[in-house]
Amino acid sequence: MVLDEKITVLKRVTLSHSDIMLRSDGIVQINYAPEAHFTEKQAREWFVELEKMVEGKSYPILKVPGDHSTTDQSNRDFVAKGEGLKYSKAEAFVLKSMAHRIIGNFYMMVDKPLKPTKMFANEEDAVNWLYQFR
């Protein structure tokens, strides 16, 4: 995780499959475990924690998949169009592997997220894009 030295973590919850942080710059960052496979069940688990963390407010969300993390259709449906968007103003994904870029392109073209969503190769560009939604 790369955080600017001026940015601090205000709240943090660590689950077996993800680490959720409310950052001092007004962004929620979710780092997924390296080997995690995400279904709607895991998405709902982090959603419950996110709901407590943000106290009913919406934030731009930075999502950083683990090196070998995967997802299924139920998870993509939940985060693209379902309840998973309730506290999201916009979402940026940091995709470093070719496999994640392929899944990301599929997600954008087929699942068509309802909130502004963009894929990035690095965290700095993703965060800079998310700042417009704070």
Coordinates of C-alpha atoms in Angstrom, one line a residue:
M1 CA 0.0 0.0 0.0
V2 CA 1.4 3.4 -1.0
L3 CA 0.2 6.3 1.0
D4 CA 1.6 9.8 0.8
E5 CA 3.3 10.7 4.1
K6 CA 0.7 13.5 4.6
I7 CA -2.2 11.0 4.3
T8 CA -3.2 9.0 7.4
V9 CA -5.6 6.2 8.0
L10 CA -8.5 7.5 10.1
K11 CA -10.3 4.1 10.4
R12 CA -9.3 0.6 9.5
V13 CA -10.9 -2.8 9.4
T14 CA -9.0 -5.9 8.4
L15 CA -11.0 -9.0 7.2
S16 CA -9.5 -12.3 6.0
H17 CA -10.0 -11.2 2.4
S18 CA -9.6 -7.4 2.5
D19 CA -8.3 -4.4 4.3
I20 CA -10.6 -1.4 4.4
M21 CA -9.3 2.1 5.3
L22 CA -10.9 5.5 5.5
R23 CA -8.1 7.8 4.6
S24 CA -7.6 11.4 5.8
D25 CA -7.8 12.6 2.1
G26 CA -11.4 11.6 1.9
I27 CA -10.9 8.3 0.0
V28 CA -11.9 4.8 1.1
Q29 CA -9.2 2.3 0.1
I30 CA -9.9 -1.4 -0.1
N31 CA -6.9 -3.7 -0.5
Y32 CA -7.8 -7.3 -1.4
A33 CA -5.8 -10.2 -0.1
P34 CA -3.3 -11.7 -2.6
E35 CA -5.1 -15.1 -3.1
A36 CA -8.7 -14.1 -2.3
H37 CA -11.6 -15.3 -4.5
F38 CA -14.4 -12.8 -4.3
T39 CA -18.0 -13.8 -4.4
E40 CA -21.1 -11.8 -3.3
K41 CA -20.6 -13.3 0.2
Q42 CA -17.2 -11.7 0.6
A43 CA -18.5 -8.4 -1.0
R44 CA -21.3 -8.3 1.5
E45 CA -18.8 -8.9 4.4
W46 CA -16.8 -5.9 3.4
F47 CA -19.9 -3.9 2.7
V48 CA -21.1 -4.4 6.3
E49 CA -17.8 -3.1 7.6
L50 CA -17.8 -0.2 5.1
E51 CA -21.3 0.8 6.1
K52 CA -20.2 1.1 9.8
M53 CA -17.0 3.0 8.8
V54 CA -18.6 5.7 6.6
E55 CA -21.6 6.3 8.9
G56 CA -24.0 6.7 6.0
K57 CA -21.8 9.0 3.8
S58 CA -20.6 8.3 0.3
Y59 CA -16.9 8.4 -0.6
P60 CA -14.7 7.8 -3.7
I61 CA -13.4 4.3 -3.4
L62 CA -9.9 3.0 -4.4
K63 CA -9.9 -0.7 -4.9
V64 CA -6.6 -2.6 -5.1
P65 CA -6.8 -6.2 -6.0
G66 CA -4.3 -8.7 -4.6
D67 CA -1.7 -10.1 -7.0
H68 CA -3.7 -13.3 -7.6
S69 CA -7.2 -12.4 -6.4
T70 CA -10.2 -13.3 -8.5
T71 CA -13.9 -12.5 -8.7
D72 CA -17.1 -14.1 -9.9
Q73 CA -20.2 -12.8 -11.5
S74 CA -22.2 -12.5 -8.3
N75 CA -19.5 -10.2 -6.9
R76 CA -19.3 -8.1 -10.0
D77 CA -23.1 -7.7 -10.0
F78 CA -23.1 -6.6 -6.4
V79 CA -20.4 -4.0 -6.8
A80 CA -21.5 -2.8 -10.3
K81 CA -25.2 -2.3 -9.9
G82 CA -26.3 -3.6 -6.6
E83 CA -26.3 -2.6 -3.0
G84 CA -22.5 -2.5 -3.1
L85 CA -22.6 1.0 -4.6
K86 CA -24.6 2.6 -1.8
Y87 CA -21.6 4.4 -0.2
S88 CA -19.6 5.0 -3.4
K89 CA -19.3 8.2 -5.3
A90 CA -16.9 6.8 -7.8
E91 CA -14.5 3.8 -8.0
A92 CA -11.0 3.5 -9.2
F93 CA -9.3 0.1 -9.6
V94 CA -5.6 -0.4 -9.7
L95 CA -4.9 -3.3 -12.0
K96 CA -1.3 -4.4 -12.3
S97 CA -1.5 -7.8 -14.0
M98 CA -2.8 -8.6 -17.5
A99 CA -5.4 -11.0 -16.0
H100 CA -6.8 -8.1 -13.8
R101 CA -6.8 -5.8 -16.9
I102 CA -8.8 -8.4 -18.9
I103 CA -11.3 -8.8 -16.0
G104 CA -11.4 -5.0 -15.6
N105 CA -12.2 -4.4 -19.3
F106 CA -14.9 -7.1 -19.1
Y107 CA -16.4 -5.5 -16.0
M108 CA -16.6 -2.1 -17.7
M109 CA -18.0 -3.4 -21.0
V110 CA -20.4 -6.2 -19.8
D111 CA -21.2 -5.3 -16.2
K112 CA -21.4 -1.6 -16.8
P113 CA -21.0 -0.1 -13.3
L114 CA -23.6 2.6 -12.5
K115 CA -21.2 4.9 -10.7
P116 CA -18.2 6.6 -12.4
T117 CA -15.6 3.8 -12.6
K118 CA -12.1 3.8 -14.1
M119 CA -9.2 1.4 -14.3
F120 CA -5.6 2.5 -13.6
A121 CA -2.1 1.0 -13.8
N122 CA -1.0 2.8 -10.6
E123 CA -2.3 4.2 -7.4
E124 CA -1.2 7.8 -7.9
D125 CA -3.2 8.2 -11.1
A126 CA -6.2 6.5 -9.6
V127 CA -6.2 8.7 -6.5
N128 CA -5.7 11.9 -8.6
W129 CA -8.8 10.9 -10.6
L130 CA -10.8 10.1 -7.5
Y131 CA -10.1 13.5 -5.9
Q132 CA -12.6 15.1 -8.2
F133 CA -15.4 13.1 -6.5
R134 CA -14.6 14.1 -2.9

